[in-house]
Amino acid sequence: MRKLRVEDLVDEYLERIQPADETAMRAAAERHARLTKPAGSLGVLEELSVKLAGMTGAPAVPGAAVVTVFAADHGVHAQNVSPWPQEVTAAMLANFAAGGAAVNAFAKNNGVDVRVVDVGVATPVEQLDIVHANVRRGTRDLSQTDALTEDEARQAFAVGFDLADKLVQDGYRCLLTGDMGIANTTASAALIATFTGATADAVTGRGTGIDDAALAHKTSVVRDALALHAVPPTEPLTALQAYGGLEHAALAGYILGAAANKVPVILDGVIAGAAALVAQAFDQAVIDYCVAGHRSAEPGHAVALKQLGLQPLVDLDLRLGEGTGAVLAYPILTCAARALAEMATFEDAGISS
């Protein structure tokens, strides 16, 4: 994968992003009014299909889909914010590569391909058949110092954007987000608080299932980190440097890459929500291409979705990550697109409206 030099600008990517096609959206809404159904009877699916038409320029069913699982480790793990050892990240990458994880099962069921990317895993995983784009072996401890340097944040961002470009060049027309990284909900909470103005208490959750005492400690770590770095919401690159993670930076680039290529990107849970807030801070137009796959049980995710202005398609108390919620939502997205593109109009069916 390409690595940006520190003097290169993110602007070279952002200049490719354009808002959704308003003309196509108006035409899609007008077509919905002529389809053989009561107006508005498909509810959120109608809104979604119009949004999809704005992304691509015309009603169309997205082609091949792929969920990309970006994996990285976090130095804040040293503060005992998770009961799981950091080695679990590398072990799960092996599981993804072998096809044994939940996201593999869901993806197989829904006809979605899976890509796994090491963007910052602490344990070497060179033996695995995955995308190797490791920027550094885990971030620094965000509670003590910047998690990343500016160059590292830019490199991870480029990994995501360049991969989105490559996937679209390879024929994929719907990109889904996935993630893996022990302690990544701590970095997510800090990012969400930064871009929404919410308190640490409002955005910090139990992650993999910590008890009340551990949650209180984790919340205090997030609160202190926010005070230490004090990053304004207008500085997304600085926020990535302060809190990480490498998967958040890569996901932000990936989300912006989908927008630059005018293809939908289905967001998974709280990690993707945090990354989408970063992407939105780079360019508001990116939200025109984002679909919220589900609402995570992590409290920070609802806060992020409200700030993003996105309505989740699925709400099943999921908090696994991996891209599972995004993959579950994919058939809903294709149904919405297919209804707009393939349903008959009253005129086609010979029915007087």
Coordinates of C-alpha atoms in Angstrom, one line a residue:
M1 CA 0.0 0.0 0.0
R2 CA 1.1 3.6 -0.7
K3 CA 2.5 5.6 2.1
L4 CA 2.1 9.4 2.2
R5 CA 5.1 11.5 3.0
V6 CA 4.5 13.9 5.9
E7 CA 4.5 16.9 3.6
D8 CA 1.8 15.4 1.3
L9 CA -1.7 16.8 1.9
V10 CA -4.9 15.0 2.5
D11 CA -6.4 17.6 0.2
E12 CA -5.2 15.6 -2.9
Y13 CA -7.9 13.0 -1.9
L14 CA -10.6 15.4 -0.7
E15 CA -10.7 17.4 -3.9
R16 CA -12.2 14.3 -5.6
I17 CA -15.2 14.3 -3.4
Q18 CA -18.4 15.8 -4.7
P19 CA -21.9 16.1 -3.0
A20 CA -24.6 13.7 -4.0
D21 CA -26.4 14.4 -7.4
E22 CA -29.5 16.4 -6.4
T23 CA -31.0 16.1 -9.9
A24 CA -30.8 12.3 -9.7
M25 CA -32.3 12.4 -6.2
R26 CA -35.3 14.5 -7.4
A27 CA -35.8 12.1 -10.3
A28 CA -35.7 9.1 -8.0
A29 CA -38.3 10.7 -5.6
E30 CA -40.5 11.4 -8.6
R31 CA -40.2 7.8 -9.8
H32 CA -41.1 6.5 -6.3
A33 CA -44.4 8.5 -6.6
R34 CA -45.3 6.6 -9.8
L35 CA -44.4 3.1 -8.5
T36 CA -47.2 0.5 -7.9
K37 CA -47.5 1.1 -4.2
P38 CA -49.0 3.8 -1.9
A39 CA -46.8 6.8 -1.7
G40 CA -44.4 6.4 1.3
S41 CA -45.4 2.8 2.0
L42 CA -41.8 1.6 1.9
G43 CA -40.8 4.1 4.6
V44 CA -37.1 4.4 5.2
L45 CA -36.4 2.2 2.2
E46 CA -37.7 4.9 -0.1
E47 CA -35.4 7.5 1.5
L48 CA -32.5 5.1 1.3
S49 CA -33.1 4.4 -2.4
V50 CA -33.3 8.1 -3.2
K51 CA -30.0 8.6 -1.4
L52 CA -28.4 5.7 -3.3
A53 CA -29.5 7.3 -6.6
G54 CA -27.8 10.5 -5.5
M55 CA -24.6 8.6 -4.9
T56 CA -24.5 6.9 -8.3
G57 CA -26.4 9.3 -10.5
A58 CA -29.3 7.0 -11.3
P59 CA -31.4 4.3 -9.8
A60 CA -29.3 1.1 -9.8
V61 CA -28.7 -2.0 -7.7
P62 CA -25.2 -1.9 -6.3
G63 CA -22.9 -4.5 -7.7
A64 CA -20.4 -6.7 -5.8
A65 CA -19.9 -5.8 -2.1
V66 CA -16.9 -6.2 0.1
V67 CA -16.4 -5.8 3.9
T68 CA -13.0 -4.6 4.8
V69 CA -11.8 -5.4 8.4
F70 CA -9.1 -3.0 9.4
A71 CA -7.2 -4.3 12.4
A72 CA -4.9 -2.4 14.9
D73 CA -3.8 -2.4 18.5
H74 CA -3.9 0.4 21.0
G75 CA -1.2 1.6 23.5
V76 CA -4.0 2.6 26.0
H77 CA -4.4 -1.1 26.6
A78 CA -1.7 -0.6 29.2
Q79 CA -4.2 1.3 31.3
N80 CA -6.3 -1.9 31.9
V81 CA -9.3 -0.6 29.9
S82 CA -10.0 -4.1 28.5
P83 CA -9.8 -7.5 30.2
W84 CA -8.6 -9.1 27.0
P85 CA -4.9 -9.5 26.1
Q86 CA -3.7 -7.6 23.1
E87 CA -2.7 -10.9 21.4
V88 CA -6.3 -11.5 20.8
T89 CA -6.2 -9.1 17.8
A90 CA -3.7 -11.2 16.0
A91 CA -5.5 -14.4 16.9
M92 CA -8.7 -13.0 15.4
L93 CA -6.9 -12.0 12.2
A94 CA -6.0 -15.7 11.8
N95 CA -9.6 -16.6 12.4
F96 CA -10.8 -14.1 9.8
A97 CA -8.3 -15.5 7.3
A98 CA -9.5 -19.0 8.0
G99 CA -13.1 -18.0 7.5
G100 CA -14.1 -18.8 11.1
A101 CA -15.4 -15.5 12.5
A102 CA -19.0 -14.2 12.7
V103 CA -18.3 -11.7 9.9
N104 CA -17.2 -14.5 7.6
A105 CA -20.4 -16.4 8.3
F106 CA -22.6 -13.4 7.8
A107 CA -20.7 -12.4 4.6
K108 CA -21.0 -15.9 3.1
N109 CA -24.8 -15.8 3.8
N110 CA -25.2 -12.4 2.1
G111 CA -22.8 -12.8 -0.8
V112 CA -20.3 -10.3 0.5
D113 CA -16.5 -10.7 0.1
V114 CA -14.2 -10.2 3.0
R115 CA -10.8 -8.4 3.1
V116 CA -8.7 -8.2 6.2
V117 CA -6.1 -5.5 6.6
D118 CA -3.3 -5.3 9.2
V119 CA -2.8 -1.6 9.5
G120 CA -1.4 -1.6 13.1
V121 CA -1.4 -4.9 14.8
A122 CA 1.1 -5.2 17.6
T123 CA 1.9 -8.9 17.0
P124 CA 3.5 -9.8 13.6
V125 CA 1.1 -11.6 11.3
E126 CA 3.1 -11.9 8.1
Q127 CA 2.2 -15.5 7.7
L128 CA -1.4 -14.7 7.2
D129 CA -3.0 -14.3 3.7
I130 CA -4.3 -10.8 4.4
V131 CA -3.5 -7.3 3.2
H132 CA -0.3 -6.2 4.9
A133 CA -0.1 -2.5 5.4
N134 CA 1.2 -2.2 9.0
V135 CA 2.1 1.5 9.8
R136 CA 3.4 0.7 13.3
R137 CA 2.9 -2.1 15.7
G138 CA 0.1 -0.5 17.8
T139 CA -0.4 3.1 18.9
R140 CA 1.2 4.9 21.8
D141 CA -0.8 5.3 25.0
L142 CA -3.3 8.1 24.3
S143 CA -3.6 8.7 28.0
Q144 CA 0.1 9.7 28.2
T145 CA 1.0 11.2 24.9
D146 CA -0.1 11.4 21.2
A147 CA -1.1 8.0 20.0
L148 CA 0.4 8.7 16.5
T149 CA 2.7 11.1 14.8
E150 CA 1.3 13.2 12.0
D151 CA 3.1 11.0 9.4
E152 CA 1.7 7.8 10.9
A153 CA -1.8 9.2 10.9
R154 CA -1.4 10.2 7.2
Q155 CA 0.0 6.9 6.3
A156 CA -2.9 5.0 7.9
F157 CA -5.4 7.4 6.2
A158 CA -3.8 6.6 2.9
V159 CA -4.0 2.9 3.4
G160 CA -7.8 3.2 3.7
F161 CA -8.3 5.6 0.8
D162 CA -6.0 3.7 -1.6
L163 CA -7.7 0.4 -0.7
A164 CA -11.1 1.9 -1.5
D165 CA -9.8 3.0 -4.9
K166 CA -8.4 -0.5 -5.6
L167 CA -11.6 -2.2 -4.5
V168 CA -13.7 0.0 -6.8
Q169 CA -11.2 -0.6 -9.6
D170 CA -11.6 -4.4 -9.0
G171 CA -15.3 -4.1 -9.6
Y172 CA -16.8 -3.6 -6.1
R173 CA -19.7 -1.1 -6.0
C174 CA -20.6 -1.2 -2.3
L175 CA -18.0 -1.0 0.5
L176 CA -18.6 -2.1 4.0
T177 CA -16.6 -1.2 7.1
G178 CA -15.2 -3.7 9.6
D179 CA -12.7 -3.5 12.4
M180 CA -10.7 -5.4 15.0
G181 CA -8.6 -4.2 17.9
I182 CA -8.5 -4.7 21.6
A183 CA -9.1 -1.4 23.4
N184 CA -10.4 0.3 20.3
T185 CA -13.6 1.4 22.0
T186 CA -11.5 3.6 24.3
A187 CA -10.1 5.5 21.4
S188 CA -13.5 5.6 19.8
A189 CA -15.0 7.2 22.8
A190 CA -12.4 9.9 22.8
L191 CA -12.9 10.6 19.1
I192 CA -16.7 10.7 19.5
A193 CA -16.5 13.1 22.4
T194 CA -14.2 15.3 20.5
F195 CA -16.5 15.7 17.5
T196 CA -19.8 15.8 19.3
G197 CA -19.0 17.7 22.4
A198 CA -20.4 14.9 24.5
T199 CA -18.9 14.0 27.9
A200 CA -16.7 10.9 28.5
D201 CA -19.6 9.4 30.6
A202 CA -22.0 9.7 27.7
V203 CA -19.8 8.0 25.1
T204 CA -17.8 5.4 27.0
G205 CA -19.2 1.9 27.1
R206 CA -18.5 -1.6 28.3
G207 CA -16.7 -2.7 25.2
T208 CA -16.2 -6.5 25.5
G209 CA -18.2 -6.6 28.7
I210 CA -16.3 -5.0 31.6
D211 CA -17.9 -4.6 35.0
D212 CA -19.0 -1.3 36.7
A213 CA -15.7 -0.7 38.4
A214 CA -13.8 -1.2 35.1
L215 CA -16.2 1.0 33.3
A216 CA -15.7 3.8 35.8
H217 CA -11.9 3.5 35.3
K218 CA -12.2 3.4 31.5
T219 CA -14.4 6.5 31.6
S220 CA -11.8 8.3 33.7
V221 CA -9.1 7.4 31.3
V222 CA -11.1 8.8 28.4
R223 CA -12.0 11.9 30.5
D224 CA -8.4 12.6 31.4
A225 CA -7.2 12.0 27.8
L226 CA -9.7 14.6 26.5
A227 CA -8.4 17.1 29.0
L228 CA -4.8 16.3 28.1
H229 CA -5.1 16.7 24.4
A230 CA -8.0 19.2 24.1
V231 CA -8.4 18.8 20.4
P232 CA -11.0 21.1 18.7
P233 CA -13.6 19.4 16.5
T234 CA -12.3 21.3 13.5
E235 CA -9.0 19.4 13.4
P236 CA -9.6 15.8 12.4
L237 CA -5.9 15.0 11.6
T238 CA -4.9 16.3 15.0
A239 CA -7.6 14.1 16.7
L240 CA -6.2 11.0 14.9
Q241 CA -2.8 11.9 16.2
A242 CA -4.0 12.4 19.7
Y243 CA -6.2 9.3 20.1
G244 CA -5.6 7.0 17.1
G245 CA -6.3 4.4 16.3
L246 CA -4.6 3.3 13.1
E247 CA -7.8 1.5 12.2
H248 CA -9.8 4.7 12.8
A249 CA -7.5 6.6 10.4
A250 CA -7.7 3.9 7.8
L251 CA -11.4 3.7 8.1
A252 CA -11.7 7.5 7.7
G253 CA -9.7 7.2 4.5
Y254 CA -11.8 4.2 3.3
I255 CA -15.0 6.1 3.9
L256 CA -13.8 9.2 2.1
G257 CA -12.5 6.9 -0.7
A258 CA -16.0 5.4 -1.2
A259 CA -17.3 8.9 -1.5
A260 CA -14.6 9.9 -4.0
N261 CA -15.6 6.9 -6.1
K262 CA -19.4 7.6 -5.7
V263 CA -20.2 4.3 -4.2
P264 CA -22.1 3.6 -1.0
V265 CA -20.3 2.8 2.2
I266 CA -22.2 0.9 4.9
L267 CA -20.9 1.8 8.3
D268 CA -20.7 -0.9 11.1
G269 CA -20.7 0.1 14.7
V270 CA -19.1 2.4 17.2
I271 CA -15.6 2.2 15.6
A272 CA -17.0 3.1 12.2
G273 CA -19.1 5.8 13.7
A274 CA -16.0 7.4 15.3
A275 CA -14.1 7.1 12.0
A276 CA -17.1 8.6 10.1
L277 CA -17.0 11.6 12.4
V278 CA -13.4 12.1 11.5
A279 CA -14.2 11.8 7.8
Q280 CA -17.1 14.2 8.1
A281 CA -14.7 16.7 9.7
F282 CA -12.5 16.5 6.7
D283 CA -15.5 16.9 4.3
Q284 CA -19.2 17.2 5.1
A285 CA -20.1 15.8 1.7
V286 CA -18.9 12.4 2.7
I287 CA -22.1 11.8 4.6
D288 CA -24.0 11.8 1.3
Y289 CA -22.4 8.4 0.7
C290 CA -22.7 6.8 4.2
V291 CA -25.4 4.4 5.3
A292 CA -25.6 3.4 8.9
G293 CA -25.8 -0.4 9.0
H294 CA -26.9 -0.7 12.6
R295 CA -27.0 0.9 16.0
S296 CA -24.4 -0.6 18.4
A297 CA -25.1 -1.3 22.0
E298 CA -22.1 0.9 22.8
P299 CA -23.6 4.3 24.1
G300 CA -21.2 6.4 22.0
H301 CA -22.5 5.0 18.8
A302 CA -26.0 6.6 19.2
V303 CA -24.2 9.9 20.0
A304 CA -22.2 9.5 16.8
L305 CA -25.1 8.6 14.6
K306 CA -27.1 11.6 15.8
Q307 CA -24.2 13.9 15.0
L308 CA -23.8 12.3 11.6
G309 CA -27.6 12.5 10.9
L310 CA -27.8 8.9 10.0
Q311 CA -30.7 6.4 10.8
P312 CA -29.5 2.8 11.4
L313 CA -31.1 0.1 9.3
V314 CA -30.7 -2.6 12.0
D315 CA -31.0 -2.3 15.8
L316 CA -30.3 -5.7 17.4
D317 CA -28.1 -4.8 20.4
L318 CA -25.0 -5.9 18.6
R319 CA -21.5 -5.0 19.9
L320 CA -19.2 -7.5 18.2
G321 CA -17.7 -5.3 15.6
E322 CA -15.9 -7.0 12.7
G323 CA -18.4 -5.5 10.2
T324 CA -21.2 -7.9 11.3
G325 CA -23.8 -5.1 11.5
A326 CA -22.9 -3.7 8.2
V327 CA -23.1 -7.1 6.5
L328 CA -26.5 -7.7 8.0
A329 CA -27.7 -4.4 6.6
Y330 CA -26.4 -5.0 3.1
P331 CA -29.5 -7.0 1.8
I332 CA -31.8 -4.2 3.1
L333 CA -29.8 -1.7 1.0
T334 CA -30.0 -3.8 -2.1
C335 CA -33.8 -4.4 -1.6
A336 CA -34.2 -0.6 -1.4
A337 CA -32.2 0.0 -4.6
R338 CA -34.0 -2.9 -6.4
A339 CA -37.4 -1.6 -5.5
L340 CA -36.7 1.8 -7.1
A341 CA -34.9 0.4 -10.1
E342 CA -37.1 -2.6 -10.9
M343 CA -40.7 -2.0 -9.7
A344 CA -43.2 -1.2 -12.3
T345 CA -44.8 2.2 -12.4
F346 CA -48.6 2.6 -12.6
E347 CA -48.2 3.4 -16.3
D348 CA -46.1 0.3 -16.9
A349 CA -48.7 -1.9 -15.2
G350 CA -51.6 -0.2 -17.0
I351 CA -53.1 1.0 -13.8
S352 CA -54.7 4.4 -13.4
S353 CA -53.1 6.2 -10.6

